[in-house]
Coordinates of C-alpha atoms and ligand atoms in Angstrom, one line a residue:
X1 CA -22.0 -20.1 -3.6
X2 CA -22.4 -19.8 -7.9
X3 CA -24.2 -22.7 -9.4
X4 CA -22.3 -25.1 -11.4
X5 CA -23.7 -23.3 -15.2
X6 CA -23.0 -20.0 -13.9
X7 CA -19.2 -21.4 -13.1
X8 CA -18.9 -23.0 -16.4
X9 CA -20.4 -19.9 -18.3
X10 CA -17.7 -17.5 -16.7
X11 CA -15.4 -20.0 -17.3
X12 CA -16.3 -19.9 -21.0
X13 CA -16.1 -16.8 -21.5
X14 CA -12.2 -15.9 -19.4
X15 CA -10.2 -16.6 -23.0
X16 CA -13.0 -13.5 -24.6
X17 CA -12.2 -10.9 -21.3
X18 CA -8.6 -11.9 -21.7
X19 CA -8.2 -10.9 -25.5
X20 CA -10.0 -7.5 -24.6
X21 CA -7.4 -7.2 -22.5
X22 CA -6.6 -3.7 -20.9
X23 CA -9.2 -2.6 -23.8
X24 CA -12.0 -3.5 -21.7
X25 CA -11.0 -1.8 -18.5
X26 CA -10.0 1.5 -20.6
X27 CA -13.3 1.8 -21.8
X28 CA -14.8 1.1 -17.9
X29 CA -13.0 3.9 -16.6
X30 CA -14.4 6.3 -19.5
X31 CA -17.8 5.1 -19.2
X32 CA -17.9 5.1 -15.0
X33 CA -16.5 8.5 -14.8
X34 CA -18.7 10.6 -17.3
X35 CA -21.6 8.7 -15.6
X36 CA -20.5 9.4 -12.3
X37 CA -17.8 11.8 -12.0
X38 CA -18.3 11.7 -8.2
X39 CA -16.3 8.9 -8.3
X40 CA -12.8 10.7 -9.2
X41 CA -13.0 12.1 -5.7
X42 CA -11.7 8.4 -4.8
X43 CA -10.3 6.8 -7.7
X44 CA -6.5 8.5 -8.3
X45 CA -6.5 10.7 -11.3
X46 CA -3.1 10.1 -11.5
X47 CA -3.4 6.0 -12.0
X48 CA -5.5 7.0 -14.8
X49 CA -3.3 8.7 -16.9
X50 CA -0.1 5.9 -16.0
X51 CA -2.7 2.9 -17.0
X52 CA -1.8 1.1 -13.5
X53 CA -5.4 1.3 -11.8
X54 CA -6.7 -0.7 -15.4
X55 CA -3.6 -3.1 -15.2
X56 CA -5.0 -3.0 -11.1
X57 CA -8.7 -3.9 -12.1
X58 CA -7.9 -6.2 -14.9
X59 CA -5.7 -8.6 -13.0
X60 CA -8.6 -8.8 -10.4
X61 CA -11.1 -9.1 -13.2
X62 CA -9.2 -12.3 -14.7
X63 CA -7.6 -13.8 -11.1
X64 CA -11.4 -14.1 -10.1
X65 CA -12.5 -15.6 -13.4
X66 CA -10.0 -17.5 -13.4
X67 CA -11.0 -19.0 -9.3
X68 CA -14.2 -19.0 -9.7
X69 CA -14.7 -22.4 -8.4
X70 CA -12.1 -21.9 -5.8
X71 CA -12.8 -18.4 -4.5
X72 CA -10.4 -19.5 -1.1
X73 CA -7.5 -19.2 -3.5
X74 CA -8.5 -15.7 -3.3
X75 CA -8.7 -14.8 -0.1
X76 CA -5.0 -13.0 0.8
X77 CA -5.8 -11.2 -2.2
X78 CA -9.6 -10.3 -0.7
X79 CA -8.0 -9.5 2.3
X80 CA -5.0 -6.7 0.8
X81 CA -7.7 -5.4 -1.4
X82 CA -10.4 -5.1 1.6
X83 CA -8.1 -3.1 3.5
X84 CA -7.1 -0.8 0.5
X85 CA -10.8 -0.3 0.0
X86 CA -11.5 0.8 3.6
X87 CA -8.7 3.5 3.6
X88 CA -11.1 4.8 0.5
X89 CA -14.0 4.6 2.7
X90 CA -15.7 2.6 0.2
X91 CA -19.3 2.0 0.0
X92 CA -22.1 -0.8 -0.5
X93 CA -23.7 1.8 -2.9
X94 CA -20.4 2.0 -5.0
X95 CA -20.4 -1.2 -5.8
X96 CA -23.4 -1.8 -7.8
X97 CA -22.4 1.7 -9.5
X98 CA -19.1 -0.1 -10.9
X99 CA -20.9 -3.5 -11.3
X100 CA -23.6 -1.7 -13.4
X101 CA -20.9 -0.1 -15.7
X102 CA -18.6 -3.0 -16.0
X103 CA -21.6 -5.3 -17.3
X104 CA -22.6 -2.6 -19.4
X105 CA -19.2 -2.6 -20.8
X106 CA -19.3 -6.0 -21.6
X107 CA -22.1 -5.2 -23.7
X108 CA -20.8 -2.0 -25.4
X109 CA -17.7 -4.3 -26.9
X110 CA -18.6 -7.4 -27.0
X111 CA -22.2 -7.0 -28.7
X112 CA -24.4 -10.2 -29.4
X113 CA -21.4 -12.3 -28.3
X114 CA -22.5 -11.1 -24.9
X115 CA -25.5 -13.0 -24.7
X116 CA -28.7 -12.9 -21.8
X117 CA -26.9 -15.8 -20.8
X118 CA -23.7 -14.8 -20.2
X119 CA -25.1 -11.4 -18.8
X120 CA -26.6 -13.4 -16.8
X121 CA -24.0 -15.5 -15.3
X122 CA -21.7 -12.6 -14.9
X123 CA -24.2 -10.6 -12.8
X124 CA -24.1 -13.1 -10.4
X125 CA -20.8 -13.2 -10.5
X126 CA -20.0 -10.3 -9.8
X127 CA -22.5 -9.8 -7.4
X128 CA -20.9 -13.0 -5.5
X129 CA -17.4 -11.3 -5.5
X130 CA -18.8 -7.7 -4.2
X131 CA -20.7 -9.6 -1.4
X132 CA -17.5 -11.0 0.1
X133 CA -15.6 -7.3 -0.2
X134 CA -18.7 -5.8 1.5
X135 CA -18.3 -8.6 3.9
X136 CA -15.2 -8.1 5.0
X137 CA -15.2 -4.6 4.7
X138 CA -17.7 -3.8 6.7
X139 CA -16.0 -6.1 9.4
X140 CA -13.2 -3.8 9.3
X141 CA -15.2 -0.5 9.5
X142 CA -17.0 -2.1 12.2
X143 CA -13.9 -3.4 14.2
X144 CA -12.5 0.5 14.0
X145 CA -14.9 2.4 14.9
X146 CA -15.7 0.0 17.9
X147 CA -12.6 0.1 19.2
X148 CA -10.9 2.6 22.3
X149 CA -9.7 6.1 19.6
X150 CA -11.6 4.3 16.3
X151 CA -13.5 6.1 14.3
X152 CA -15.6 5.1 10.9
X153 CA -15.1 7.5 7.4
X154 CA -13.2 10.1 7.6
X155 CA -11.8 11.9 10.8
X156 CA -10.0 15.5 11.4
X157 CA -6.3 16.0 12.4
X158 CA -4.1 19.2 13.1
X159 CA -0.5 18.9 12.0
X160 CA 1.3 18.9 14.9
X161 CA 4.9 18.9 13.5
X162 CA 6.3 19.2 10.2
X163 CA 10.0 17.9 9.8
X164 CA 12.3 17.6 7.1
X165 CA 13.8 14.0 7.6
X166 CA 16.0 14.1 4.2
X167 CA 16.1 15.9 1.0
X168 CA 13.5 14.7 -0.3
X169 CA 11.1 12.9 2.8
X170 CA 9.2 15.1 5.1
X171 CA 7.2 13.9 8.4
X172 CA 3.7 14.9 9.0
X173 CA 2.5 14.3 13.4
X174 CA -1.0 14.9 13.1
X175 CA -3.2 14.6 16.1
X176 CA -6.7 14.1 15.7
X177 CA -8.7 18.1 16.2
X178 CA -11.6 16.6 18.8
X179 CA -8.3 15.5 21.3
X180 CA -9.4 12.4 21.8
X181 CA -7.2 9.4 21.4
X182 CA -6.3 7.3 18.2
X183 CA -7.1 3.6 17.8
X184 CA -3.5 1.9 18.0
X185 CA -2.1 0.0 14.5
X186 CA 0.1 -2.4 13.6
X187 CA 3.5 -1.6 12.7
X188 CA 3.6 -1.7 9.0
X189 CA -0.1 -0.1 8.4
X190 CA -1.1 2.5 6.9
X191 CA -3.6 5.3 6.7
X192 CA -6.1 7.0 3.8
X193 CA -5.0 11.2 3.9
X194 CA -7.5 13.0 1.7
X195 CA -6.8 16.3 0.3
X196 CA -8.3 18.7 -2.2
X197 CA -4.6 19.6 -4.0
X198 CA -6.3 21.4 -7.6
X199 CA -8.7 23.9 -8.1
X200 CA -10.9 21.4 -10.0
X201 CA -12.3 21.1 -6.9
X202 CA -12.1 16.9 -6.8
X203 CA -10.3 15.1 -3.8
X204 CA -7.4 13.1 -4.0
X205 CA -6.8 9.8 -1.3
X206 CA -3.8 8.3 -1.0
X207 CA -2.0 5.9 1.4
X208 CA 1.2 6.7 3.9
X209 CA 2.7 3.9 5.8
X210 CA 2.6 5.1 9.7
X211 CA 6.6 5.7 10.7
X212 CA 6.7 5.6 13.8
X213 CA 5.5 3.5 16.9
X214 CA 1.9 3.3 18.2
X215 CA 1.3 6.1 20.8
X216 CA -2.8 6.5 21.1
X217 CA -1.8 10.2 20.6
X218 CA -0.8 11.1 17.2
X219 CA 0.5 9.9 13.8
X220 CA 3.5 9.9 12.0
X221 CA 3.6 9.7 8.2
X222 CA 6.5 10.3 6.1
X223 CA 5.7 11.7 2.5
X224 CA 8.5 11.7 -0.4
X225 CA 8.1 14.0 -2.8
X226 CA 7.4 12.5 -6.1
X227 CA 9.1 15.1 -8.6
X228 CA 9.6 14.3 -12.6
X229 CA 7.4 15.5 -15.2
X230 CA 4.5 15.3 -13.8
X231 CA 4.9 16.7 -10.0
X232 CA 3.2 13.8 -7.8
X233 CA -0.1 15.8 -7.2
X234 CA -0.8 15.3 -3.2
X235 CA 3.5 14.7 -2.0
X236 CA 3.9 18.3 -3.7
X237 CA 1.0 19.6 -1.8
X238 CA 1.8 18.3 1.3
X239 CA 5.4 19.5 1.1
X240 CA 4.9 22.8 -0.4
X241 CA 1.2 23.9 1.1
X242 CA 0.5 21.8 4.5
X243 CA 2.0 23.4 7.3
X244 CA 1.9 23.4 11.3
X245 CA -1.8 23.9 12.6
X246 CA -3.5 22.9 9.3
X247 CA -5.9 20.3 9.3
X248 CA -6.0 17.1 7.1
X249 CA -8.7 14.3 6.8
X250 CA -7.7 10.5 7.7
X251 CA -9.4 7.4 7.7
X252 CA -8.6 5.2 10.2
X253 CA -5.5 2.8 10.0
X254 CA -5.2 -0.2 7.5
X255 CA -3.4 -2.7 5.7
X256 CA -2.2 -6.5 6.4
X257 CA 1.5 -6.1 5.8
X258 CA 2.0 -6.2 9.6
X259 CA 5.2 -6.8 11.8
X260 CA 4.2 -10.7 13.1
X261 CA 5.2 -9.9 17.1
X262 CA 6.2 -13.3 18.1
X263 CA 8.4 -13.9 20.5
X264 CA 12.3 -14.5 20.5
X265 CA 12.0 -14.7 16.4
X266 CA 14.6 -12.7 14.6
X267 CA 13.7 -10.3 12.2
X268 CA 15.0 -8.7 9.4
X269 CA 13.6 -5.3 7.8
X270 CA 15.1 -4.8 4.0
X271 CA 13.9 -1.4 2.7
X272 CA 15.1 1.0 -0.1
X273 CA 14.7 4.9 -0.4
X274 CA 11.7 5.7 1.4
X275 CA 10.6 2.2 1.7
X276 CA 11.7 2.3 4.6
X277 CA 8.5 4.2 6.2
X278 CA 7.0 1.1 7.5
X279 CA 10.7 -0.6 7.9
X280 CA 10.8 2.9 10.8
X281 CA 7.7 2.1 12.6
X282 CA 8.5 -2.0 12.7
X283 CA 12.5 -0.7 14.4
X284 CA 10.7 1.3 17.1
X285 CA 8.6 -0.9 17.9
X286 CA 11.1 -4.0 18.2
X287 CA 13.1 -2.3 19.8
X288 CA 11.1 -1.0 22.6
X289 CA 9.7 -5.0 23.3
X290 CA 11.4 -6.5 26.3
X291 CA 13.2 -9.2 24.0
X292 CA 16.3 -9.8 22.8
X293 CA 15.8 -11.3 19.5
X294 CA 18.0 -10.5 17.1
X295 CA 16.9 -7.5 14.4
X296 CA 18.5 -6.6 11.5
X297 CA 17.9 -4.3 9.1
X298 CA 19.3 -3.4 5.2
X299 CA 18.6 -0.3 3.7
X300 CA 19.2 1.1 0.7
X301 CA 19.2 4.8 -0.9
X302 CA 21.3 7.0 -2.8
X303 CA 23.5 8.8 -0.3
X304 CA 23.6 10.8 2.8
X305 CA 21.6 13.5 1.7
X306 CA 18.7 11.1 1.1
X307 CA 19.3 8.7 3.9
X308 CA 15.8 9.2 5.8
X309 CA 15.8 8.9 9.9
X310 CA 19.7 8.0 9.8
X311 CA 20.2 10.3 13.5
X312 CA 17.5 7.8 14.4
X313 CA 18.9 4.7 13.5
X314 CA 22.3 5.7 15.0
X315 CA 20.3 6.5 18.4
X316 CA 18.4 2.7 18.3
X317 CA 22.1 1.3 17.5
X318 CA 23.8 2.9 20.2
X319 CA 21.0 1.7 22.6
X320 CA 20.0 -2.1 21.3
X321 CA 22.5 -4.6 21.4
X322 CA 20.4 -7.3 19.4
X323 CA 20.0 -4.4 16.7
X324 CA 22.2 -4.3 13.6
X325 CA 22.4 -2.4 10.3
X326 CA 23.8 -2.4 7.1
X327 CA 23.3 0.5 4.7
X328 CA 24.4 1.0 0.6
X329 CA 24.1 4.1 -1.2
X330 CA 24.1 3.5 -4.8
X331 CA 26.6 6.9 -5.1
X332 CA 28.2 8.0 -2.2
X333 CA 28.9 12.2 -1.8
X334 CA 32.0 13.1 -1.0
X335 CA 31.2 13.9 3.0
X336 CA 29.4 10.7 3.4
X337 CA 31.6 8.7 5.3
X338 CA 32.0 4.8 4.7
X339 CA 31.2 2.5 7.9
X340 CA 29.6 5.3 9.6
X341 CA 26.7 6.3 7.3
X342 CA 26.9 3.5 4.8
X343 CA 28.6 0.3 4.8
X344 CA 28.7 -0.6 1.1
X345 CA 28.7 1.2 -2.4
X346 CA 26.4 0.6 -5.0
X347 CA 22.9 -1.6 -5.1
X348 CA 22.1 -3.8 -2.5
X349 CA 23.7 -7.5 -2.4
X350 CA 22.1 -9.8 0.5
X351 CA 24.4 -12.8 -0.3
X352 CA 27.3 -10.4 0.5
X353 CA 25.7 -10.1 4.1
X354 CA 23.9 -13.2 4.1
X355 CA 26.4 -14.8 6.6
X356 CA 25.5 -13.0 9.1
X357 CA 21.4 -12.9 8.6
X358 CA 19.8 -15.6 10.7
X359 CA 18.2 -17.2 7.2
X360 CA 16.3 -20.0 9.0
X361 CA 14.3 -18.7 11.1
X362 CA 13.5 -14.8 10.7
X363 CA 10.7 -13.2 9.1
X364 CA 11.7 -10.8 6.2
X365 CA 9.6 -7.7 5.4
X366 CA 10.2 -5.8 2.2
X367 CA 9.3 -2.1 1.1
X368 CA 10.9 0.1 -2.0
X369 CA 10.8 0.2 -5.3
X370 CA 8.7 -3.1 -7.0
X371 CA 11.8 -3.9 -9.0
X372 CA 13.8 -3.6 -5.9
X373 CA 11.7 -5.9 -4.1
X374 CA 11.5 -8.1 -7.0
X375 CA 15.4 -8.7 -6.6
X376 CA 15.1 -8.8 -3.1
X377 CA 13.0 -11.4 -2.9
X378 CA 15.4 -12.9 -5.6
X379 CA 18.4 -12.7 -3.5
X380 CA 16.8 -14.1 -0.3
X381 CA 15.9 -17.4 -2.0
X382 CA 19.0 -17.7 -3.5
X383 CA 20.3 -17.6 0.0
X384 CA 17.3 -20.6 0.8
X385 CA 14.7 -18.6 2.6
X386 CA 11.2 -20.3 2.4
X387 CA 8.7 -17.5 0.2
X388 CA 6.5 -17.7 3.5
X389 CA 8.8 -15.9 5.3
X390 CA 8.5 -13.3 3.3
X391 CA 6.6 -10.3 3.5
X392 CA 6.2 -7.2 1.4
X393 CA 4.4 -3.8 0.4
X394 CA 3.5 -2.2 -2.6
X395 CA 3.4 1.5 -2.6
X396 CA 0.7 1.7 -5.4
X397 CA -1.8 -0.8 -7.2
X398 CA -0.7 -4.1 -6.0
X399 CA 2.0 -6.3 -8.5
X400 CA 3.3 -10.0 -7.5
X401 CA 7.2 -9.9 -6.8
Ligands
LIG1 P1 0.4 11.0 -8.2 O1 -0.2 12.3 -8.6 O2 -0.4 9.9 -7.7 O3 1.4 10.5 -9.3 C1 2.1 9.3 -9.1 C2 3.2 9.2 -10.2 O4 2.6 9.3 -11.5 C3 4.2 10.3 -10.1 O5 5.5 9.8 -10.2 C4 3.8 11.3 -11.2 O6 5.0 11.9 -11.6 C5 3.2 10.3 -12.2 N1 2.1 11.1 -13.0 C6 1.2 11.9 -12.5 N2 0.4 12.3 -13.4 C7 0.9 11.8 -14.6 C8 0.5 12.0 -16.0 N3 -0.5 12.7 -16.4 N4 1.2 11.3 -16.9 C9 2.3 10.5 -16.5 N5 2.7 10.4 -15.2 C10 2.0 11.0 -14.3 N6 4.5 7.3 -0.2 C11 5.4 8.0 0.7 O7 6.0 9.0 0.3 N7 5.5 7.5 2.0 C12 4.9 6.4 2.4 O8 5.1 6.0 3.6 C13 4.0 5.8 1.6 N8 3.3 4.7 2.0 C14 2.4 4.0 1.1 C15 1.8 2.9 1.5 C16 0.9 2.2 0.7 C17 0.2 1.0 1.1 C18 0.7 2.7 -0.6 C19 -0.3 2.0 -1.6 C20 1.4 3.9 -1.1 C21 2.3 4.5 -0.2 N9 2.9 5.7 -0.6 C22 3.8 6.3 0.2 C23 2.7 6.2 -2.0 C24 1.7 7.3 -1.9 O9 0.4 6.8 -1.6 C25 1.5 8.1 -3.2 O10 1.3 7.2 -4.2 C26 2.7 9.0 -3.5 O11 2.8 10.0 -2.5 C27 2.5 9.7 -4.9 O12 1.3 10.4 -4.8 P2 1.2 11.8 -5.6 O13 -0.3 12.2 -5.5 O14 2.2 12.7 -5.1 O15 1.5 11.3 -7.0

């Protein structure tokens, strides 16, 4: 535990980090990566230029300044960001590296005003929150690589199968090159893919949601690619340069937005455009359990030609009787045909459904769009669902709804 003058020193000195604002973390990023340019092989380049890894790091920064004295307050937050970390493969080592430039950042902008003192105080601070992610970190490496398929760092798959699931979502079954098996995951994780997409010669990690069930075989992940004016750097690579037989690097499954298996509770998946990754691997998994809880599921996306796994939903509808849908596109094509592939025009309105969702007593798991999820969440408290029944990811630095 701190000791009561480092508490009130960090304390003191919240209102000074909070008017350097974003500033602060700008000139971090700067400093960390012409000192150690390794680092952009993990941090994404593309976060940079979009200012939401600073926003990311800032909000950390200032939520633990701001429970210092009550670091439990924390610890869902420890937890997400732990498993984020892992599918990074992050490092003791790399911790002191961004402690050592943070603190020297400090010192850069704020001068004499940053005292021996308060240097002091936010040393230990900071070397008090990094214990607790090593912590649990390693915890989580060590669980993995312990258990039946784990492994520890990073691991080599094949691509298996490479299938076009919409106009704009592809799926990637990877199994792993040594043919052993793969340590199961909870439906709703995800895995770390690394890739070297640009000739710079840096690699890129990012995070797919697995999309289908658990097998102790192989993968599924589900990549959308991110088009606009700056083409999403590894979705474009995957789509347009990974093929069949090609090999990728994983780290081992992660995340703590996970399906909650308990029994004979009904459960209700709301996901929009390809949100609905995770939303894929919770169906198939409820609806291979030997239970006849009810499951429901709301999806959202702009029409048939970007309505992801809808062959597969038909198939799970035609075979679960406890399993029903309800699908919006926000415009329609011509060919799409109304109560067959979507059941409502325009955004998606729970309280027009919200008759028939068992509100009491299911859990609620979100993925899409923040915004989306934002409303959402909205919507399903409007209709009197407790905010602990619901669950949700972000695909990208972590917001509150
Ligand atoms: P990036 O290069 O990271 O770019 C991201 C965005 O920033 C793009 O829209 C791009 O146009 C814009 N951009 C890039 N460079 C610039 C620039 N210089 N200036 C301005 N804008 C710029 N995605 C899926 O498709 N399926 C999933 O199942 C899935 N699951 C996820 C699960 C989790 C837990 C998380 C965190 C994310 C998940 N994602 C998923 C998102 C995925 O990790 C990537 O973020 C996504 O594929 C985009 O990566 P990218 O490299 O293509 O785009």
């Amino acid at each position: 535990m701190l000791d009561s003058n480092t508490i009130t020193t960090i304390k003191a000195t919240i209102p000074v980090l909070e008017s350097g604002g974003v500033a602060i973390t700008e000139h971090f990023y700067r400093r960390l990566f012409s000192h150690n340019p390794e680092l952009l092989n993990i941090f994404n380049s593309s976060h940079q230029h979009s200012g939401g890894q600073q926003v990311a790091l800032f909000n950390a920064i200032a939520a633990y300044a701001k429970h210092i004295e009550t670091p439990e307050a924390l610890q869902s937050a420890v937890e997400r960001i732990a498993h984020k970390h892992t599918s990074f493969n992050i490092q003791p080592a790399q911790y002191d590296i961004v402690g050592h430039h943070l603190l020297e950042t400090l010192q850069e902008l704020l001068g004499d005003a940053f005292t021996p003192e308060i240097r002091d105080a936010w040393t230990k601070a900071y070397q008090f929150l990094a214990s607790i992610f090593i912590a649990k970190e390693g915890e989580l490496y060590q669980t993995r690589a312990s258990a039946q398929g784990g492994w520890k760092g990073t691991r080599t798959f094949i691509v298996q199968s490479k299938q076009k699931e919409s106009e704009l979502v592809t799926s990637f079954v990877v199994a792993p090159k040594d043919g052993d098996p793969v340590i199961d995951f909870q439906p709703g994780q995800y895995i770390g893919v690394k890739v070297k997409p640009t000739v710079d010669g840096y690699a890129q990690i990012r995070q797919y949601s697995l999309s289908a069930a658990p097998n102790g075989a192989t993968y599924r992940i589900s990549v959308k690619r991110e088009s606009g004016e700056q083409p999403g750097l590894v979705s474009n690579y995957l789509h347009d340069h990974v093929q069949e037989g090609d090999a990728l690097e994983l780290m081992a499954p992660a995340g703590d937005f996970v399906l909650h298996e308990e029994r004979s509770r009904p459960t209700v998946l709301i996901s929009a455009g390809v949100g609905l990754t995770p939303m894929m691997s919770m169906l198939e998994r409820l609806s291979a359990a030997d239970d006849d809880a009810p499951i429901h599921y709301l999806h959202a996306c702009e029409n048939g030609a970007q309505h992801s796994f809808k062959h597969r939903l038909g198939d799970l509808l035609g075979m679960k009787k406890n399993l029903s849908a309800h699908v919006w596109y926000r415009e329609p094509r011509s060919e799409d045909q109304l109560d067959h592939d979507y059941q409502a025009q325009g955004l998606m309105d729970i309280p027009s459904v919200a008759a028939t969702l068992p509100l009491a007593q299911a859990r609620f798991y979100l993925c899409g769009p923040t915004p989306f999820m934002a409303m959402a969440k909205k919507q399903l408290l409007s209709c009197g669902v407790d905010a602990e029944r619901i669950h949700y990811e972000v695909f990208g630095p972590h917001s509150d709804l």
